[in-house]
Amino acid sequence: MKRLFYFSILLLGIISTLSVSAADKNKWQPLFGTNLSDASYNPEIWSMTDGVLAAVQDESIWTKTEYENFELDLDFKTDVGTNSGVVIYCTDTKDWIPNSVEIQIADDHCEKWGNGKPFEKCGAIYGHLGAKQDKVVKKPGEWNHMRIRCAGQHITVILNGKKVTEMDMSKWTSGTVNPDGSEIPSWLPKPFAELPTKGYIGLQGKHGDSLIWFRNVKVRSL
């Protein structure tokens, strides 16, 4: 009986440890660690002040860790004319544009992006799938909230509480034409159906003359 008792205690301890480990794995964690300790970036371009992350040039900041099956949660604020993005599934940070998926961040209230193609607007999968609604993004200077869920080839984008984009990458079997018949930009030649669904996560810096700000950037495993 004593052996059975001690074995039961040991088993409960193991189960408890496994439960804690699973719970820790699914907790929100800062994407770039404490004070950007888990980020690959140029400190002359990217900086964090009072919890707000910003860049002065068009160069991305990347995680040091590759992610798959995760949720990403963040706040962002645009400038007039901002064109930026959140990059996922990146397998080559030096040549990230054709080797990743970009969720567009844009100032849809300016003429250029407001009158742009559906896949250029805020919340879209850039070059591939337009957002379901226009101008869900707030006007420049106001904070927005975005959550991106990545479960294998299934990507969901929620912007300011509204589900704006849902993609099944397996349907993108061409590198030149989207399933709806629209043209894919020539600099994105790899079919999404063939892209790996594990990679680095990045934030695009200042693109053109307009700034972008991020805060509360966190991630958790599914």
PDB file of C-alpha atoms in Angstrom:
ATOM      1  CA  MET A   1       0.000   0.000   0.000  1.00  0.00           C
ATOM      2  CA  LYS A   2       2.863   2.374   0.864  1.00  0.00           C
ATOM      3  CA  ARG A   3       4.417   1.808  -2.554  1.00  0.00           C
ATOM      4  CA  LEU A   4       1.087   2.540  -4.223  1.00  0.00           C
ATOM      5  CA  PHE A   5       0.683   5.674  -2.122  1.00  0.00           C
ATOM      6  CA  TYR A   6       4.148   7.009  -3.001  1.00  0.00           C
ATOM      7  CA  PHE A   7       3.634   6.124  -6.669  1.00  0.00           C
ATOM      8  CA  SER A   8       0.336   8.070  -6.675  1.00  0.00           C
ATOM      9  CA  ILE A   9       2.049  11.106  -5.128  1.00  0.00           C
ATOM     10  CA  LEU A  10       4.840  10.900  -7.730  1.00  0.00           C
ATOM     11  CA  LEU A  11       2.325  10.601 -10.572  1.00  0.00           C
ATOM     12  CA  LEU A  12       0.360  13.599  -9.327  1.00  0.00           C
ATOM     13  CA  GLY A  13       3.577  15.589  -9.161  1.00  0.00           C
ATOM     14  CA  ILE A  14       4.451  14.717 -12.770  1.00  0.00           C
ATOM     15  CA  ILE A  15       0.960  15.608 -13.986  1.00  0.00           C
ATOM     16  CA  SER A  16       1.092  18.889 -12.072  1.00  0.00           C
ATOM     17  CA  THR A  17       4.476  19.757 -13.607  1.00  0.00           C
ATOM     18  CA  LEU A  18       3.242  18.964 -17.110  1.00  0.00           C
ATOM     19  CA  SER A  19       0.136  21.095 -16.555  1.00  0.00           C
ATOM     20  CA  VAL A  20       2.216  24.053 -15.394  1.00  0.00           C
ATOM     21  CA  SER A  21       4.559  23.667 -18.383  1.00  0.00           C
ATOM     22  CA  ALA A  22       1.617  23.617 -20.795  1.00  0.00           C
ATOM     23  CA  ALA A  23       0.083  26.631 -19.090  1.00  0.00           C
ATOM     24  CA  ASP A  24       3.375  28.550 -19.265  1.00  0.00           C
ATOM     25  CA  LYS A  25       3.726  27.679 -22.943  1.00  0.00           C
ATOM     26  CA  ASN A  26       0.331  29.244 -23.706  1.00  0.00           C
ATOM     27  CA  LYS A  27       0.889  32.436 -21.717  1.00  0.00           C
ATOM     28  CA  TRP A  28       1.383  35.744 -23.467  1.00  0.00           C
ATOM     29  CA  GLN A  29       5.043  36.682 -23.693  1.00  0.00           C
ATOM     30  CA  PRO A  30       6.702  39.887 -24.978  1.00  0.00           C
ATOM     31  CA  LEU A  31       7.545  39.143 -28.612  1.00  0.00           C
ATOM     32  CA  PHE A  32      10.995  40.711 -28.410  1.00  0.00           C
ATOM     33  CA  GLY A  33      11.714  39.882 -24.769  1.00  0.00           C
ATOM     34  CA  THR A  34      12.580  42.372 -22.048  1.00  0.00           C
ATOM     35  CA  ASN A  35      14.137  45.550 -23.449  1.00  0.00           C
ATOM     36  CA  LEU A  36      14.378  43.943 -26.911  1.00  0.00           C
ATOM     37  CA  SER A  37      16.693  41.222 -25.556  1.00  0.00           C
ATOM     38  CA  ASP A  38      15.186  38.641 -27.928  1.00  0.00           C
ATOM     39  CA  ALA A  39      15.229  40.856 -31.021  1.00  0.00           C
ATOM     40  CA  SER A  40      17.558  41.150 -34.003  1.00  0.00           C
ATOM     41  CA  TYR A  41      17.638  44.818 -34.980  1.00  0.00           C
ATOM     42  CA  ASN A  42      19.776  47.857 -35.675  1.00  0.00           C
ATOM     43  CA  PRO A  43      19.809  50.025 -32.510  1.00  0.00           C
ATOM     44  CA  GLU A  44      20.524  53.095 -34.647  1.00  0.00           C
ATOM     45  CA  ILE A  45      17.154  52.556 -36.363  1.00  0.00           C
ATOM     46  CA  TRP A  46      14.868  50.962 -33.766  1.00  0.00           C
ATOM     47  CA  SER A  47      14.327  52.196 -30.224  1.00  0.00           C
ATOM     48  CA  MET A  48      11.835  51.773 -27.399  1.00  0.00           C
ATOM     49  CA  THR A  49      10.751  54.769 -25.318  1.00  0.00           C
ATOM     50  CA  ASP A  50       8.188  54.397 -22.527  1.00  0.00           C
ATOM     51  CA  GLY A  51       7.105  51.064 -24.023  1.00  0.00           C
ATOM     52  CA  VAL A  52       6.623  52.435 -27.545  1.00  0.00           C
ATOM     53  CA  LEU A  53       8.682  50.881 -30.334  1.00  0.00           C
ATOM     54  CA  ALA A  54       9.578  53.019 -33.346  1.00  0.00           C
ATOM     55  CA  ALA A  55      11.992  53.183 -36.271  1.00  0.00           C
ATOM     56  CA  VAL A  56      13.614  56.045 -38.170  1.00  0.00           C
ATOM     57  CA  GLN A  57      14.351  54.080 -41.367  1.00  0.00           C
ATOM     58  CA  ASP A  58      12.862  51.310 -43.501  1.00  0.00           C
ATOM     59  CA  GLU A  59      14.505  48.347 -41.833  1.00  0.00           C
ATOM     60  CA  SER A  60      12.672  45.557 -40.014  1.00  0.00           C
ATOM     61  CA  ILE A  61      13.089  44.247 -36.498  1.00  0.00           C
ATOM     62  CA  TRP A  62      13.006  40.445 -36.113  1.00  0.00           C
ATOM     63  CA  THR A  63      12.556  37.816 -33.462  1.00  0.00           C
ATOM     64  CA  LYS A  64      15.531  35.575 -32.726  1.00  0.00           C
ATOM     65  CA  THR A  65      13.108  32.654 -32.462  1.00  0.00           C
ATOM     66  CA  GLU A  66      11.063  30.981 -35.188  1.00  0.00           C
ATOM     67  CA  TYR A  67       7.350  30.550 -34.467  1.00  0.00           C
ATOM     68  CA  GLU A  68       4.587  28.272 -35.699  1.00  0.00           C
ATOM     69  CA  ASN A  69       0.979  27.908 -34.531  1.00  0.00           C
ATOM     70  CA  PHE A  70       0.719  31.113 -32.519  1.00  0.00           C
ATOM     71  CA  GLU A  71      -1.276  34.251 -31.800  1.00  0.00           C
ATOM     72  CA  LEU A  72       0.309  37.667 -32.085  1.00  0.00           C
ATOM     73  CA  ASP A  73      -1.241  40.646 -30.320  1.00  0.00           C
ATOM     74  CA  LEU A  74      -0.165  44.285 -30.646  1.00  0.00           C
ATOM     75  CA  ASP A  75      -1.119  47.950 -30.753  1.00  0.00           C
ATOM     76  CA  PHE A  76       0.020  50.250 -33.535  1.00  0.00           C
ATOM     77  CA  LYS A  77      -0.358  53.896 -34.437  1.00  0.00           C
ATOM     78  CA  THR A  78      -0.031  55.291 -37.951  1.00  0.00           C
ATOM     79  CA  ASP A  79       1.258  58.544 -39.327  1.00  0.00           C
ATOM     80  CA  VAL A  80      -0.309  60.302 -42.321  1.00  0.00           C
ATOM     81  CA  GLY A  81       0.369  57.990 -45.277  1.00  0.00           C
ATOM     82  CA  THR A  82       1.900  55.136 -43.259  1.00  0.00           C
ATOM     83  CA  ASN A  83       2.705  51.943 -45.164  1.00  0.00           C
ATOM     84  CA  SER A  84       4.094  49.276 -42.846  1.00  0.00           C
ATOM     85  CA  GLY A  85       3.379  45.705 -41.878  1.00  0.00           C
ATOM     86  CA  VAL A  86       3.658  42.678 -39.627  1.00  0.00           C
ATOM     87  CA  VAL A  87       5.702  39.874 -41.143  1.00  0.00           C
ATOM     88  CA  ILE A  88       5.144  36.211 -40.253  1.00  0.00           C
ATOM     89  CA  TYR A  89       6.506  32.848 -41.422  1.00  0.00           C
ATOM     90  CA  CYS A  90       9.756  34.469 -42.536  1.00  0.00           C
ATOM     91  CA  THR A  91      12.482  31.978 -43.436  1.00  0.00           C
ATOM     92  CA  ASP A  92      15.069  34.510 -44.638  1.00  0.00           C
ATOM     93  CA  THR A  93      15.270  37.854 -42.808  1.00  0.00           C
ATOM     94  CA  LYS A  94      17.867  39.187 -45.299  1.00  0.00           C
ATOM     95  CA  ASP A  95      15.508  38.557 -48.227  1.00  0.00           C
ATOM     96  CA  TRP A  96      12.181  38.564 -46.425  1.00  0.00           C
ATOM     97  CA  ILE A  97       9.806  39.961 -49.048  1.00  0.00           C
ATOM     98  CA  PRO A  98       9.442  36.785 -51.175  1.00  0.00           C
ATOM     99  CA  ASN A  99      10.030  34.473 -48.214  1.00  0.00           C
ATOM    100  CA  SER A 100       7.269  35.446 -45.814  1.00  0.00           C
ATOM    101  CA  VAL A 101       3.669  36.577 -45.383  1.00  0.00           C
ATOM    102  CA  GLU A 102       2.978  40.245 -44.645  1.00  0.00           C
ATOM    103  CA  ILE A 103      -0.110  41.593 -42.909  1.00  0.00           C
ATOM    104  CA  GLN A 104      -0.474  45.149 -44.163  1.00  0.00           C
ATOM    105  CA  ILE A 105      -0.595  48.189 -41.920  1.00  0.00           C
ATOM    106  CA  ALA A 106      -1.611  51.342 -43.779  1.00  0.00           C
ATOM    107  CA  ASP A 107      -3.273  54.704 -43.341  1.00  0.00           C
ATOM    108  CA  ASP A 108      -6.463  53.952 -45.285  1.00  0.00           C
ATOM    109  CA  HIS A 109      -7.611  57.511 -44.616  1.00  0.00           C
ATOM    110  CA  CYS A 110      -5.027  59.026 -46.966  1.00  0.00           C
ATOM    111  CA  GLU A 111      -5.687  59.239 -50.693  1.00  0.00           C
ATOM    112  CA  LYS A 112      -2.958  56.825 -51.802  1.00  0.00           C
ATOM    113  CA  TRP A 113      -3.953  53.850 -49.664  1.00  0.00           C
ATOM    114  CA  GLY A 114      -7.631  54.746 -49.396  1.00  0.00           C
ATOM    115  CA  ASN A 115      -7.887  54.487 -53.183  1.00  0.00           C
ATOM    116  CA  GLY A 116      -5.416  51.626 -53.452  1.00  0.00           C
ATOM    117  CA  LYS A 117      -5.961  47.965 -54.271  1.00  0.00           C
ATOM    118  CA  PRO A 118      -7.848  45.871 -51.705  1.00  0.00           C
ATOM    119  CA  PHE A 119      -4.707  43.929 -50.828  1.00  0.00           C
ATOM    120  CA  GLU A 120      -2.842  47.179 -50.054  1.00  0.00           C
ATOM    121  CA  LYS A 121      -5.226  48.282 -47.308  1.00  0.00           C
ATOM    122  CA  CYS A 122      -4.864  47.864 -43.576  1.00  0.00           C
ATOM    123  CA  GLY A 123      -5.412  44.322 -42.327  1.00  0.00           C
ATOM    124  CA  ALA A 124      -4.969  42.741 -45.767  1.00  0.00           C
ATOM    125  CA  ILE A 125      -2.494  39.998 -46.609  1.00  0.00           C
ATOM    126  CA  TYR A 126      -0.297  42.176 -48.755  1.00  0.00           C
ATOM    127  CA  GLY A 127      -0.371  41.347 -52.455  1.00  0.00           C
ATOM    128  CA  HIS A 128      -2.726  38.398 -51.981  1.00  0.00           C
ATOM    129  CA  LEU A 129      -5.961  38.983 -50.089  1.00  0.00           C
ATOM    130  CA  GLY A 130      -7.873  42.173 -49.366  1.00  0.00           C
ATOM    131  CA  ALA A 131      -9.476  42.999 -46.042  1.00  0.00           C
ATOM    132  CA  LYS A 132     -13.243  42.479 -45.848  1.00  0.00           C
ATOM    133  CA  GLN A 133     -13.857  46.047 -44.679  1.00  0.00           C
ATOM    134  CA  ASP A 134     -12.296  49.402 -45.495  1.00  0.00           C
ATOM    135  CA  LYS A 135     -11.131  51.992 -42.982  1.00  0.00           C
ATOM    136  CA  VAL A 136     -11.380  49.802 -39.903  1.00  0.00           C
ATOM    137  CA  VAL A 137      -8.020  51.345 -39.038  1.00  0.00           C
ATOM    138  CA  LYS A 138      -8.307  54.542 -37.009  1.00  0.00           C
ATOM    139  CA  LYS A 139      -7.088  57.906 -38.216  1.00  0.00           C
ATOM    140  CA  PRO A 140      -3.394  58.777 -37.842  1.00  0.00           C
ATOM    141  CA  GLY A 141      -2.353  59.489 -34.274  1.00  0.00           C
ATOM    142  CA  GLU A 142      -4.848  57.036 -32.694  1.00  0.00           C
ATOM    143  CA  TRP A 143      -3.867  53.633 -31.334  1.00  0.00           C
ATOM    144  CA  ASN A 144      -5.204  50.510 -33.057  1.00  0.00           C
ATOM    145  CA  HIS A 145      -5.357  46.948 -31.771  1.00  0.00           C
ATOM    146  CA  MET A 146      -4.501  43.984 -33.985  1.00  0.00           C
ATOM    147  CA  ARG A 147      -4.525  40.260 -33.305  1.00  0.00           C
ATOM    148  CA  ILE A 148      -3.178  37.737 -35.800  1.00  0.00           C
ATOM    149  CA  ARG A 149      -3.883  34.027 -35.384  1.00  0.00           C
ATOM    150  CA  CYS A 150      -1.644  31.653 -37.313  1.00  0.00           C
ATOM    151  CA  ALA A 151      -2.617  27.979 -37.298  1.00  0.00           C
ATOM    152  CA  GLY A 152      -0.637  26.283 -40.026  1.00  0.00           C
ATOM    153  CA  GLN A 153      -1.876  27.610 -43.363  1.00  0.00           C
ATOM    154  CA  HIS A 154      -4.853  29.338 -41.765  1.00  0.00           C
ATOM    155  CA  ILE A 155      -4.377  33.021 -40.915  1.00  0.00           C
ATOM    156  CA  THR A 156      -6.969  35.248 -39.232  1.00  0.00           C
ATOM    157  CA  VAL A 157      -6.578  38.995 -38.732  1.00  0.00           C
ATOM    158  CA  ILE A 158      -8.719  40.921 -36.238  1.00  0.00           C
ATOM    159  CA  LEU A 159      -8.402  44.703 -36.357  1.00  0.00           C
ATOM    160  CA  ASN A 160     -10.011  46.880 -33.693  1.00  0.00           C
ATOM    161  CA  GLY A 161     -12.336  44.043 -32.726  1.00  0.00           C
ATOM    162  CA  LYS A 162     -13.437  43.190 -36.288  1.00  0.00           C
ATOM    163  CA  LYS A 163     -12.414  40.098 -38.216  1.00  0.00           C
ATOM    164  CA  VAL A 164     -11.105  41.677 -41.409  1.00  0.00           C
ATOM    165  CA  THR A 165      -9.149  38.870 -43.079  1.00  0.00           C
ATOM    166  CA  GLU A 166      -9.195  35.081 -43.183  1.00  0.00           C
ATOM    167  CA  MET A 167      -6.822  33.131 -45.411  1.00  0.00           C
ATOM    168  CA  ASP A 168      -6.243  29.497 -46.238  1.00  0.00           C
ATOM    169  CA  MET A 169      -2.790  29.577 -47.814  1.00  0.00           C
ATOM    170  CA  SER A 170      -3.327  26.219 -49.503  1.00  0.00           C
ATOM    171  CA  LYS A 171      -5.623  27.935 -52.037  1.00  0.00           C
ATOM    172  CA  TRP A 172      -2.786  30.170 -53.278  1.00  0.00           C
ATOM    173  CA  THR A 173      -1.205  27.666 -55.653  1.00  0.00           C
ATOM    174  CA  SER A 174       0.040  30.287 -58.136  1.00  0.00           C
ATOM    175  CA  GLY A 175       2.808  32.818 -57.722  1.00  0.00           C
ATOM    176  CA  THR A 176       1.352  35.185 -60.308  1.00  0.00           C
ATOM    177  CA  VAL A 177      -2.444  35.124 -59.899  1.00  0.00           C
ATOM    178  CA  ASN A 178      -4.609  35.103 -56.774  1.00  0.00           C
ATOM    179  CA  PRO A 179      -7.630  32.774 -56.529  1.00  0.00           C
ATOM    180  CA  ASP A 180      -9.913  35.743 -57.302  1.00  0.00           C
ATOM    181  CA  GLY A 181      -8.042  36.402 -60.551  1.00  0.00           C
ATOM    182  CA  SER A 182      -6.175  39.507 -59.410  1.00  0.00           C
ATOM    183  CA  GLU A 183      -2.472  39.803 -60.170  1.00  0.00           C
ATOM    184  CA  ILE A 184       0.135  39.087 -57.525  1.00  0.00           C
ATOM    185  CA  PRO A 185       2.959  41.663 -57.463  1.00  0.00           C
ATOM    186  CA  SER A 186       5.989  40.384 -59.381  1.00  0.00           C
ATOM    187  CA  TRP A 187       8.245  40.645 -56.295  1.00  0.00           C
ATOM    188  CA  LEU A 188       6.128  37.975 -54.538  1.00  0.00           C
ATOM    189  CA  PRO A 189       6.632  35.003 -56.899  1.00  0.00           C
ATOM    190  CA  LYS A 190       6.418  32.104 -54.442  1.00  0.00           C
ATOM    191  CA  PRO A 191       2.998  30.427 -54.139  1.00  0.00           C
ATOM    192  CA  PHE A 192       1.760  30.695 -50.567  1.00  0.00           C
ATOM    193  CA  ALA A 193       0.676  27.053 -50.719  1.00  0.00           C
ATOM    194  CA  GLU A 194       4.363  26.136 -50.824  1.00  0.00           C
ATOM    195  CA  LEU A 195       5.620  28.494 -48.108  1.00  0.00           C
ATOM    196  CA  PRO A 196       6.682  27.015 -44.739  1.00  0.00           C
ATOM    197  CA  THR A 197       4.382  27.877 -41.844  1.00  0.00           C
ATOM    198  CA  LYS A 198       7.208  28.304 -39.361  1.00  0.00           C
ATOM    199  CA  GLY A 199       9.539  31.269 -39.314  1.00  0.00           C
ATOM    200  CA  TYR A 200      10.619  34.533 -37.761  1.00  0.00           C
ATOM    201  CA  ILE A 201       8.215  37.361 -36.918  1.00  0.00           C
ATOM    202  CA  GLY A 202       9.087  40.918 -37.846  1.00  0.00           C
ATOM    203  CA  LEU A 203       7.783  44.469 -37.861  1.00  0.00           C
ATOM    204  CA  GLN A 204       8.458  46.740 -40.798  1.00  0.00           C
ATOM    205  CA  GLY A 205      10.073  50.081 -40.007  1.00  0.00           C
ATOM    206  CA  LYS A 206       9.561  53.539 -41.447  1.00  0.00           C
ATOM    207  CA  HIS A 207       8.566  53.140 -45.084  1.00  0.00           C
ATOM    208  CA  GLY A 208       8.796  56.301 -47.172  1.00  0.00           C
ATOM    209  CA  ASP A 209       8.262  59.546 -45.293  1.00  0.00           C
ATOM    210  CA  SER A 210       5.662  58.249 -42.814  1.00  0.00           C
ATOM    211  CA  LEU A 211       6.312  56.844 -39.355  1.00  0.00           C
ATOM    212  CA  ILE A 212       4.840  53.853 -37.518  1.00  0.00           C
ATOM    213  CA  TRP A 213       4.671  53.101 -33.788  1.00  0.00           C
ATOM    214  CA  PHE A 214       4.088  49.806 -31.938  1.00  0.00           C
ATOM    215  CA  ARG A 215       3.460  48.873 -28.326  1.00  0.00           C
ATOM    216  CA  ASN A 216       2.315  45.877 -26.224  1.00  0.00           C
ATOM    217  CA  VAL A 217       3.647  43.412 -28.814  1.00  0.00           C
ATOM    218  CA  LYS A 218       3.167  39.914 -27.418  1.00  0.00           C
ATOM    219  CA  VAL A 219       2.868  36.316 -28.596  1.00  0.00           C
ATOM    220  CA  ARG A 220       1.570  32.988 -27.324  1.00  0.00           C
ATOM    221  CA  SER A 221       1.546  29.448 -28.632  1.00  0.00           C
ATOM    222  CA  LEU A 222      -1.695  27.805 -29.714  1.00  0.00           C
TER     223      LEU A 222
END
